[in-house]
mmCIF file of C-alpha atoms and ligand atoms in Angstrom:
data_model
loop_
_atom_site.group_PDB
_atom_site.id
_atom_site.type_symbol
_atom_site.label_atom_id
_atom_site.label_comp_id
_atom_site.label_asym_id
_atom_site.label_seq_id
_atom_site.Cartn_x
_atom_site.Cartn_y
_atom_site.Cartn_z
ATOM 1 C CA UNK A 1 16.926 13.756 -17.242
ATOM 2 C CA UNK A 2 14.182 13.009 -19.714
ATOM 3 C CA UNK A 3 10.745 14.653 -19.777
ATOM 4 C CA UNK A 4 7.974 13.068 -21.808
ATOM 5 C CA UNK A 5 4.316 13.918 -22.390
ATOM 6 C CA UNK A 6 1.943 11.030 -21.742
ATOM 7 C CA UNK A 7 -1.801 10.518 -22.170
ATOM 8 C CA UNK A 8 -3.227 8.942 -19.013
ATOM 9 C CA UNK A 9 -6.609 7.343 -18.307
ATOM 10 C CA UNK A 10 -7.739 8.764 -14.987
ATOM 11 C CA UNK A 11 -10.743 8.257 -12.735
ATOM 12 C CA UNK A 12 -11.925 11.245 -10.693
ATOM 13 C CA UNK A 13 -15.032 9.720 -9.151
ATOM 14 C CA UNK A 14 -18.153 7.713 -9.908
ATOM 15 C CA UNK A 15 -18.762 7.629 -13.695
ATOM 16 C CA UNK A 16 -16.168 10.359 -14.033
ATOM 17 C CA UNK A 17 -13.164 9.390 -16.145
ATOM 18 C CA UNK A 18 -10.958 11.301 -18.571
ATOM 19 C CA UNK A 19 -7.935 10.967 -20.809
ATOM 20 C CA UNK A 20 -5.510 13.688 -19.704
ATOM 21 C CA UNK A 21 -2.042 14.916 -20.657
ATOM 22 C CA UNK A 22 0.572 14.402 -17.959
ATOM 23 C CA UNK A 23 4.339 14.739 -17.814
ATOM 24 C CA UNK A 24 6.677 11.897 -16.928
ATOM 25 C CA UNK A 25 10.159 12.563 -15.637
ATOM 26 C CA UNK A 26 12.840 9.911 -15.946
ATOM 27 C CA UNK A 27 15.946 10.619 -13.922
ATOM 28 C CA UNK A 28 17.894 7.470 -14.703
ATOM 29 C CA UNK A 29 16.598 5.335 -11.843
ATOM 30 C CA UNK A 30 14.297 2.406 -12.591
ATOM 31 C CA UNK A 31 12.935 1.696 -16.050
ATOM 32 C CA UNK A 32 11.009 3.979 -18.359
ATOM 33 C CA UNK A 33 8.429 1.872 -20.186
ATOM 34 C CA UNK A 34 6.309 2.698 -23.215
ATOM 35 C CA UNK A 35 3.001 1.006 -22.416
ATOM 36 C CA UNK A 36 1.493 -0.736 -25.431
ATOM 37 C CA UNK A 37 -1.569 -2.560 -24.118
ATOM 38 C CA UNK A 38 -3.642 -3.013 -20.972
ATOM 39 C CA UNK A 39 -6.488 -5.189 -19.720
ATOM 40 C CA UNK A 40 -9.460 -3.760 -17.828
ATOM 41 C CA UNK A 41 -9.990 -5.534 -14.522
ATOM 42 C CA UNK A 42 -12.855 -5.728 -12.025
ATOM 43 C CA UNK A 43 -11.210 -3.177 -9.733
ATOM 44 C CA UNK A 44 -10.941 -0.632 -12.596
ATOM 45 C CA UNK A 45 -14.671 -1.147 -13.164
ATOM 46 C CA UNK A 46 -15.458 -0.642 -9.470
ATOM 47 C CA UNK A 47 -13.545 2.652 -9.491
ATOM 48 C CA UNK A 48 -15.499 3.689 -12.595
ATOM 49 C CA UNK A 49 -18.958 2.525 -11.494
ATOM 50 C CA UNK A 50 -18.744 3.317 -7.787
ATOM 51 C CA UNK A 51 -15.795 5.704 -7.402
ATOM 52 C CA UNK A 52 -14.288 3.214 -4.954
ATOM 53 C CA UNK A 53 -13.179 -0.357 -4.331
ATOM 54 C CA UNK A 54 -14.470 -1.623 -1.005
ATOM 55 C CA UNK A 55 -13.679 1.205 1.402
ATOM 56 C CA UNK A 56 -10.998 2.797 -0.807
ATOM 57 C CA UNK A 57 -12.635 5.930 -2.159
ATOM 58 C CA UNK A 58 -11.122 7.953 -5.033
ATOM 59 C CA UNK A 59 -10.256 11.320 -3.472
ATOM 60 C CA UNK A 60 -8.045 12.749 -6.227
ATOM 61 C CA UNK A 61 -7.645 11.945 -9.946
ATOM 62 C CA UNK A 62 -5.938 8.555 -10.182
ATOM 63 C CA UNK A 63 -4.544 6.736 -13.215
ATOM 64 C CA UNK A 64 -6.378 3.405 -13.627
ATOM 65 C CA UNK A 65 -4.979 0.054 -14.670
ATOM 66 C CA UNK A 66 -2.701 -2.674 -13.384
ATOM 67 C CA UNK A 67 -2.681 -5.249 -16.196
ATOM 68 C CA UNK A 68 -0.209 -3.875 -18.734
ATOM 69 C CA UNK A 69 2.685 -4.691 -21.010
ATOM 70 C CA UNK A 70 5.071 -2.466 -22.905
ATOM 71 C CA UNK A 71 8.607 -1.967 -24.107
ATOM 72 C CA UNK A 72 11.698 -0.520 -22.498
ATOM 73 C CA UNK A 73 12.675 3.041 -23.455
ATOM 74 C CA UNK A 74 15.487 3.416 -20.914
ATOM 75 C CA UNK A 75 16.626 1.408 -17.918
ATOM 76 C CA UNK A 76 19.115 1.415 -15.051
ATOM 77 C CA UNK A 77 19.838 -2.280 -15.588
ATOM 78 C CA UNK A 78 21.695 -3.982 -18.423
ATOM 79 C CA UNK A 79 19.148 -6.831 -18.222
ATOM 80 C CA UNK A 80 16.604 -4.569 -19.927
ATOM 81 C CA UNK A 81 17.827 -3.366 -23.312
ATOM 82 C CA UNK A 82 16.056 -0.580 -25.197
ATOM 83 C CA UNK A 83 13.081 -2.081 -27.051
ATOM 84 C CA UNK A 84 12.843 -5.149 -24.781
ATOM 85 C CA UNK A 85 9.205 -6.262 -24.401
ATOM 86 C CA UNK A 86 8.109 -6.498 -20.802
ATOM 87 C CA UNK A 87 5.074 -7.449 -18.754
ATOM 88 C CA UNK A 88 4.728 -5.120 -15.771
ATOM 89 C CA UNK A 89 4.222 -6.671 -12.364
ATOM 90 C CA UNK A 90 1.896 -4.144 -10.667
ATOM 91 C CA UNK A 91 3.114 -5.061 -7.146
ATOM 92 C CA UNK A 92 5.787 -3.001 -5.481
ATOM 93 C CA UNK A 93 6.367 -4.506 -2.033
ATOM 94 C CA UNK A 94 8.513 -2.669 0.544
ATOM 95 C CA UNK A 95 11.098 -5.436 0.864
ATOM 96 C CA UNK A 96 11.559 -4.732 4.570
ATOM 97 C CA UNK A 97 8.471 -5.849 6.494
ATOM 98 C CA UNK A 98 8.141 -9.288 8.098
ATOM 99 C CA UNK A 99 6.064 -10.595 5.186
ATOM 100 C CA UNK A 100 8.532 -9.400 2.559
ATOM 101 C CA UNK A 101 11.371 -11.013 4.510
ATOM 102 C CA UNK A 102 9.400 -14.284 4.600
ATOM 103 C CA UNK A 103 8.871 -14.183 0.807
ATOM 104 C CA UNK A 104 5.156 -13.435 1.276
ATOM 105 C CA UNK A 105 5.306 -10.123 -0.574
ATOM 106 C CA UNK A 106 1.600 -10.176 -1.455
ATOM 107 C CA UNK A 107 0.982 -9.589 2.271
ATOM 108 C CA UNK A 108 3.419 -6.645 2.456
ATOM 109 C CA UNK A 109 2.238 -4.068 4.985
ATOM 110 C CA UNK A 110 3.422 -1.232 2.703
ATOM 111 C CA UNK A 111 2.489 -2.647 -0.701
ATOM 112 C CA UNK A 112 2.202 -0.076 -3.462
ATOM 113 C CA UNK A 113 0.015 -1.694 -6.099
ATOM 114 C CA UNK A 114 -0.739 0.057 -9.426
ATOM 115 C CA UNK A 115 -4.050 1.898 -9.511
ATOM 116 C CA UNK A 116 -5.034 1.726 -5.857
ATOM 117 C CA UNK A 117 -6.778 4.367 -3.737
ATOM 118 C CA UNK A 118 -5.766 2.574 -0.545
ATOM 119 C CA UNK A 119 -3.181 5.244 0.239
ATOM 120 C CA UNK A 120 -3.423 8.996 -0.056
ATOM 121 C CA UNK A 121 -1.927 10.318 -2.289
ATOM 122 C CA UNK A 122 -3.198 7.360 -4.355
ATOM 123 C CA UNK A 123 -0.858 5.022 -6.220
ATOM 124 C CA UNK A 124 -1.300 5.689 -9.931
ATOM 125 C CA UNK A 125 -1.978 2.823 -12.275
ATOM 126 C CA UNK A 126 -0.473 2.107 -15.668
ATOM 127 C CA UNK A 127 -3.146 3.053 -18.237
ATOM 128 C CA UNK A 128 -0.827 5.681 -19.645
ATOM 129 C CA UNK A 129 1.605 5.856 -22.541
ATOM 130 C CA UNK A 130 4.831 6.177 -20.540
ATOM 131 C CA UNK A 131 5.582 5.138 -16.978
ATOM 132 C CA UNK A 132 8.661 4.859 -14.769
ATOM 133 C CA UNK A 133 8.665 1.640 -12.741
ATOM 134 C CA UNK A 134 11.071 -0.328 -10.573
ATOM 135 C CA UNK A 135 13.241 -2.428 -12.869
ATOM 136 C CA UNK A 136 12.292 -5.478 -10.772
ATOM 137 C CA UNK A 137 8.683 -4.952 -11.915
ATOM 138 C CA UNK A 138 9.681 -5.570 -15.553
ATOM 139 C CA UNK A 139 9.427 -9.205 -16.651
ATOM 140 C CA UNK A 140 10.942 -9.641 -20.113
ATOM 141 C CA UNK A 141 9.338 -11.690 -22.887
ATOM 142 C CA UNK A 142 10.298 -12.386 -26.494
ATOM 143 C CA UNK A 143 9.384 -9.792 -29.107
ATOM 144 C CA UNK A 144 7.504 -12.261 -31.315
ATOM 145 C CA UNK A 145 4.908 -13.113 -28.670
ATOM 146 C CA UNK A 146 1.280 -12.050 -29.182
ATOM 147 C CA UNK A 147 0.655 -8.919 -27.100
ATOM 148 C CA UNK A 148 -3.043 -9.778 -26.743
ATOM 149 C CA UNK A 149 -1.957 -12.939 -24.959
ATOM 150 C CA UNK A 150 0.817 -11.465 -22.815
ATOM 151 C CA UNK A 151 -1.505 -8.844 -21.245
ATOM 152 C CA UNK A 152 -3.148 -11.702 -19.368
ATOM 153 C CA UNK A 153 -0.045 -12.127 -17.165
ATOM 154 C CA UNK A 154 -1.496 -10.328 -14.138
ATOM 155 C CA UNK A 155 -4.910 -12.026 -13.934
ATOM 156 C CA UNK A 156 -3.270 -15.369 -14.738
ATOM 157 C CA UNK A 157 -0.847 -14.786 -11.838
ATOM 158 C CA UNK A 158 -3.872 -14.318 -9.554
ATOM 159 C CA UNK A 159 -5.310 -17.596 -10.855
ATOM 160 C CA UNK A 160 -2.060 -19.567 -10.461
ATOM 161 C CA UNK A 161 -1.609 -18.248 -6.920
ATOM 162 C CA UNK A 162 -5.144 -19.434 -6.083
ATOM 163 C CA UNK A 163 -4.519 -22.826 -7.698
ATOM 164 C CA UNK A 164 -1.438 -23.282 -5.488
ATOM 165 C CA UNK A 165 -3.126 -22.436 -2.178
ATOM 166 C CA UNK A 166 -4.468 -25.942 -1.418
ATOM 167 C CA UNK A 167 -1.185 -27.703 -2.275
ATOM 168 C CA UNK A 168 -0.986 -30.406 -4.944
ATOM 169 C CA UNK A 169 -3.905 -30.376 -7.415
ATOM 170 C CA UNK A 170 -2.496 -33.038 -9.713
ATOM 171 C CA UNK A 171 -5.010 -35.899 -9.964
ATOM 172 C CA UNK A 172 -7.593 -34.072 -7.878
ATOM 173 C CA UNK A 173 -11.280 -33.464 -8.566
ATOM 174 C CA UNK A 174 -11.855 -29.712 -8.483
ATOM 175 C CA UNK A 175 -14.855 -27.415 -8.595
ATOM 176 C CA UNK A 176 -14.727 -23.782 -9.756
ATOM 177 C CA UNK A 177 -17.758 -21.704 -8.802
ATOM 178 C CA UNK A 178 -17.833 -18.524 -10.894
ATOM 179 C CA UNK A 179 -16.110 -18.402 -14.273
ATOM 180 C CA UNK A 180 -15.520 -14.771 -15.124
ATOM 181 C CA UNK A 181 -11.982 -14.016 -16.382
ATOM 182 C CA UNK A 182 -10.241 -15.131 -13.156
ATOM 183 C CA UNK A 183 -12.382 -18.274 -12.884
ATOM 184 C CA UNK A 184 -11.657 -19.232 -16.504
ATOM 185 C CA UNK A 185 -7.917 -18.613 -16.088
ATOM 186 C CA UNK A 186 -8.089 -20.720 -12.937
ATOM 187 C CA UNK A 187 -9.720 -23.537 -14.927
ATOM 188 C CA UNK A 188 -6.844 -23.346 -17.420
ATOM 189 C CA UNK A 189 -4.238 -23.245 -14.634
ATOM 190 C CA UNK A 190 -5.793 -26.242 -12.853
ATOM 191 C CA UNK A 191 -5.772 -28.163 -16.103
ATOM 192 C CA UNK A 192 -2.103 -27.282 -16.660
ATOM 193 C CA UNK A 193 -1.356 -28.448 -13.109
ATOM 194 C CA UNK A 194 -2.971 -31.823 -13.759
ATOM 195 C CA UNK A 195 -6.379 -31.717 -12.068
ATOM 196 C CA UNK A 196 -8.225 -34.896 -13.103
ATOM 197 C CA UNK A 197 -11.709 -33.424 -13.297
ATOM 198 C CA UNK A 198 -12.700 -29.740 -13.463
ATOM 199 C CA UNK A 199 -16.373 -28.977 -12.960
ATOM 200 C CA UNK A 200 -17.514 -25.382 -13.021
ATOM 201 C CA UNK A 201 -20.677 -23.414 -12.369
ATOM 202 C CA UNK A 202 -21.924 -19.966 -13.327
ATOM 203 C CA UNK A 203 -25.182 -18.141 -14.030
ATOM 204 C CA UNK A 204 -23.972 -17.004 -17.475
ATOM 205 C CA UNK A 205 -24.105 -19.499 -20.369
ATOM 206 C CA UNK A 206 -21.570 -17.326 -22.213
ATOM 207 C CA UNK A 207 -19.071 -17.589 -19.348
ATOM 208 C CA UNK A 208 -19.632 -21.363 -19.191
ATOM 209 C CA UNK A 209 -18.868 -21.644 -22.920
ATOM 210 C CA UNK A 210 -15.544 -19.858 -22.385
ATOM 211 C CA UNK A 211 -14.743 -22.093 -19.398
ATOM 212 C CA UNK A 212 -15.368 -25.158 -21.570
ATOM 213 C CA UNK A 213 -13.009 -23.790 -24.219
ATOM 214 C CA UNK A 214 -10.382 -23.217 -21.544
ATOM 215 C CA UNK A 215 -10.439 -26.743 -20.206
ATOM 216 C CA UNK A 216 -13.468 -27.395 -17.980
ATOM 217 C CA UNK A 217 -14.700 -31.013 -18.052
ATOM 218 C CA UNK A 218 -18.312 -30.231 -17.100
ATOM 219 C CA UNK A 219 -20.079 -26.856 -17.045
ATOM 220 C CA UNK A 220 -23.207 -26.458 -14.941
ATOM 221 C CA UNK A 221 -25.757 -23.674 -14.696
ATOM 222 C CA UNK A 222 -25.514 -22.441 -11.106
ATOM 223 C CA UNK A 223 -29.258 -22.160 -10.510
ATOM 224 C CA UNK A 224 -30.928 -24.419 -13.120
ATOM 225 C CA UNK A 225 -28.804 -27.561 -12.866
ATOM 226 C CA UNK A 226 -28.997 -30.219 -10.167
ATOM 227 C CA UNK A 227 -25.911 -30.481 -7.949
ATOM 228 C CA UNK A 228 -27.260 -33.173 -5.627
ATOM 229 C CA UNK A 229 -24.998 -35.892 -7.044
ATOM 230 C CA UNK A 230 -21.995 -33.826 -5.935
ATOM 231 C CA UNK A 231 -23.369 -33.518 -2.401
ATOM 232 C CA UNK A 232 -23.787 -37.227 -1.746
ATOM 233 C CA UNK A 233 -21.491 -38.946 0.753
ATOM 234 C CA UNK A 234 -20.542 -35.585 2.242
ATOM 235 C CA UNK A 235 -19.322 -34.193 -1.064
ATOM 236 C CA UNK A 236 -17.481 -35.140 -4.249
ATOM 237 C CA UNK A 237 -14.664 -32.668 -4.879
ATOM 238 C CA UNK A 238 -11.262 -32.634 -3.204
ATOM 239 C CA UNK A 239 -10.977 -28.883 -3.697
ATOM 240 C CA UNK A 240 -13.465 -26.125 -4.512
ATOM 241 C CA UNK A 241 -12.636 -22.561 -5.575
ATOM 242 C CA UNK A 242 -15.150 -19.792 -4.950
ATOM 243 C CA UNK A 243 -14.530 -17.099 -7.579
ATOM 244 C CA UNK A 244 -17.751 -15.060 -7.658
ATOM 245 C CA UNK A 245 -17.772 -13.510 -4.197
ATOM 246 C CA UNK A 246 -21.419 -14.513 -3.726
ATOM 247 C CA UNK A 247 -22.487 -16.150 -0.422
ATOM 248 C CA UNK A 248 -24.628 -18.786 -2.195
ATOM 249 C CA UNK A 249 -21.665 -19.750 -4.305
ATOM 250 C CA UNK A 250 -19.531 -20.263 -1.188
ATOM 251 C CA UNK A 251 -22.343 -22.293 0.369
ATOM 252 C CA UNK A 252 -22.366 -24.539 -2.682
ATOM 253 C CA UNK A 253 -18.588 -24.948 -2.495
ATOM 254 C CA UNK A 254 -18.911 -26.064 1.146
ATOM 255 C CA UNK A 255 -21.676 -28.526 0.181
ATOM 256 C CA UNK A 256 -19.944 -30.214 -2.753
ATOM 257 C CA UNK A 257 -16.483 -30.528 -1.197
ATOM 258 C CA UNK A 258 -15.826 -33.878 0.464
ATOM 259 C CA UNK A 259 -15.121 -34.116 4.186
ATOM 260 C CA UNK A 260 -11.505 -33.128 4.931
ATOM 261 C CA UNK A 261 -11.360 -31.287 1.592
ATOM 262 C CA UNK A 262 -10.388 -27.683 0.932
ATOM 263 C CA UNK A 263 -12.358 -24.621 -0.147
ATOM 264 C CA UNK A 264 -10.385 -21.649 -1.500
ATOM 265 C CA UNK A 265 -12.047 -18.231 -1.424
ATOM 266 C CA UNK A 266 -10.832 -16.159 -4.382
ATOM 267 C CA UNK A 267 -13.851 -13.985 -5.231
ATOM 268 C CA UNK A 268 -14.094 -10.726 -3.319
ATOM 269 C CA UNK A 269 -17.427 -10.297 -1.660
ATOM 270 C CA UNK A 270 -19.327 -8.603 1.067
ATOM 271 C CA UNK A 271 -20.691 -10.178 4.200
ATOM 272 C CA UNK A 272 -22.108 -13.646 4.809
ATOM 273 C CA UNK A 273 -24.320 -13.282 7.909
ATOM 274 C CA UNK A 274 -25.655 -16.864 7.861
ATOM 275 C CA UNK A 275 -22.328 -18.542 7.235
ATOM 276 C CA UNK A 276 -22.886 -22.303 7.638
ATOM 277 C CA UNK A 277 -20.317 -22.909 10.364
ATOM 278 C CA UNK A 278 -21.644 -26.407 11.055
ATOM 279 C CA UNK A 279 -20.762 -27.566 7.535
ATOM 280 C CA UNK A 280 -17.213 -26.351 8.024
ATOM 281 C CA UNK A 281 -16.935 -27.995 11.434
ATOM 282 C CA UNK A 282 -18.686 -31.314 10.815
ATOM 283 C CA UNK A 283 -16.942 -32.005 7.504
ATOM 284 C CA UNK A 284 -13.614 -30.751 8.887
ATOM 285 C CA UNK A 285 -13.132 -28.576 5.825
ATOM 286 C CA UNK A 286 -10.160 -26.318 5.256
ATOM 287 C CA UNK A 287 -11.190 -22.814 4.232
ATOM 288 C CA UNK A 288 -8.400 -20.742 2.677
ATOM 289 C CA UNK A 289 -8.143 -17.257 1.258
ATOM 290 C CA UNK A 290 -6.152 -16.276 -1.817
ATOM 291 C CA UNK A 291 -4.993 -12.736 -2.553
ATOM 292 C CA UNK A 292 -2.997 -11.453 -5.514
ATOM 293 C CA UNK A 293 0.296 -13.330 -6.165
ATOM 294 C CA UNK A 294 4.034 -13.495 -5.521
ATOM 295 C CA UNK A 295 6.367 -15.444 -7.841
ATOM 296 C CA UNK A 296 3.330 -16.579 -9.828
ATOM 297 C CA UNK A 297 3.651 -13.462 -11.997
ATOM 298 C CA UNK A 298 6.834 -14.864 -13.537
ATOM 299 C CA UNK A 299 5.201 -18.265 -13.969
ATOM 300 C CA UNK A 300 2.248 -16.596 -15.708
ATOM 301 C CA UNK A 301 4.564 -14.816 -18.162
ATOM 302 C CA UNK A 302 6.318 -18.127 -18.877
ATOM 303 C CA UNK A 303 3.060 -20.061 -19.369
ATOM 304 C CA UNK A 304 1.632 -17.446 -21.731
ATOM 305 C CA UNK A 305 4.920 -17.226 -23.556
ATOM 306 C CA UNK A 306 5.284 -20.971 -24.169
ATOM 307 C CA UNK A 307 1.599 -21.576 -24.943
ATOM 308 C CA UNK A 308 0.831 -23.650 -21.815
ATOM 309 C CA UNK A 309 -2.254 -21.475 -21.505
ATOM 310 C CA UNK A 310 -4.274 -19.802 -24.243
ATOM 311 C CA UNK A 311 -6.310 -16.973 -22.701
ATOM 312 C CA UNK A 312 -7.748 -15.654 -25.978
ATOM 313 C CA UNK A 313 -11.255 -17.141 -25.580
ATOM 314 C CA UNK A 314 -11.611 -14.461 -22.862
ATOM 315 C CA UNK A 315 -10.809 -11.479 -25.058
ATOM 316 C CA UNK A 316 -14.091 -9.757 -25.927
ATOM 317 C CA UNK A 317 -12.984 -6.447 -27.433
ATOM 318 C CA UNK A 318 -10.164 -3.955 -27.932
ATOM 319 C CA UNK A 319 -10.402 -0.165 -27.743
ATOM 320 C CA UNK A 320 -8.021 2.705 -28.366
ATOM 321 C CA UNK A 321 -6.872 4.464 -25.157
ATOM 322 C CA UNK A 322 -8.840 7.561 -26.232
ATOM 323 C CA UNK A 323 -12.022 5.461 -26.024
ATOM 324 C CA UNK A 324 -11.574 4.868 -22.298
ATOM 325 C CA UNK A 325 -15.181 5.564 -21.370
ATOM 326 C CA UNK A 326 -16.639 3.333 -24.108
ATOM 327 C CA UNK A 327 -14.215 0.595 -23.119
ATOM 328 C CA UNK A 328 -15.231 0.794 -19.447
ATOM 329 C CA UNK A 329 -18.933 0.877 -20.328
ATOM 330 C CA UNK A 330 -18.565 -2.176 -22.570
ATOM 331 C CA UNK A 331 -16.412 -4.045 -20.052
ATOM 332 C CA UNK A 332 -19.007 -3.306 -17.376
ATOM 333 C CA UNK A 333 -21.746 -5.070 -19.306
ATOM 334 C CA UNK A 334 -21.181 -8.630 -18.138
ATOM 335 C CA UNK A 335 -23.713 -10.020 -20.632
ATOM 336 C CA UNK A 336 -21.347 -8.993 -23.444
ATOM 337 C CA UNK A 337 -17.839 -8.753 -22.111
ATOM 338 C CA UNK A 338 -15.267 -10.943 -20.453
ATOM 339 C CA UNK A 339 -11.880 -9.205 -20.838
ATOM 340 C CA UNK A 340 -11.567 -5.887 -22.632
ATOM 341 C CA UNK A 341 -8.169 -4.467 -23.655
ATOM 342 C CA UNK A 342 -6.962 -0.919 -24.261
ATOM 343 C CA UNK A 343 -4.336 -0.214 -26.906
ATOM 344 C CA UNK A 344 -1.994 2.699 -26.197
HETATM 345 ZN ZN1 ZN B 401 -6.542 -7.446 -12.445
HETATM 346 ZN ZN1 ZN B 402 6.834 -5.394 2.820
#
């Protein structure tokens, strides 16, 4: 057995975070990983700013983070040699429920996802220096790859999963409403998958600039620009992706998608009391949800590894793991930051 000290980034409640010393025990099962870098995600920010995500309240100190990479220190499988670089898939499905058996692991009824207060005791995240994980959660990549790039595997997996929800996007006209990090990665994924025209909208000119760099054909200001041309003849786009979680953004998606087209809801939002049911009915639209990912994590690692997608326009800043609070404060200022990374 191996015992190692590790510095972990924990959240205890609203605006209450700390870097604490913890002990990791490795007993020879699974893989012990030395975490090298992590990306701060929207859910980490919710835990920091609100002490909760949706109805999942932080009730005990919980390690944050689910977008990380690292290198193998010890493993129970020969596939993972010491020093092997790995991206960590934060999903640990049960493997036994009806969804797992149907290869729909993102719907697992007993999913243990890094850094989630859904269960009590909470499932710790991976913003720590050493962590023991299931060996199946370790996706290997070549040592010469840029770590700044490879940390985007998890959010890119979310984007690829969303891009695949409506079926074939090759040759299709698509609309992306909301281009934060997931929206921009979705733009890049749709481009890689052959979408013929990618129009996006956002309230932030800075986000629109990044979307343009990542492959958008046309970038529109969500409130200042005129979308009427996209609403003519019952809509222009074959597929629209809502990635902001805002009701007005979903309304726009329903308006600009052609009859018989598909709207994919990716952004997490609250309620929509005046949902325009008649638009959905009369245009015979398909409305789909998209949540996390399954095999898309491996695809994301491959696409980052071979340069299919360059996520670096999204990287706003890097901080040392000791600077957790500064990093979260900076990442929370959406006027300045897209993706912020922690170095361990
Ligand atoms: Zn994330
Ligand atoms: Zn399951």
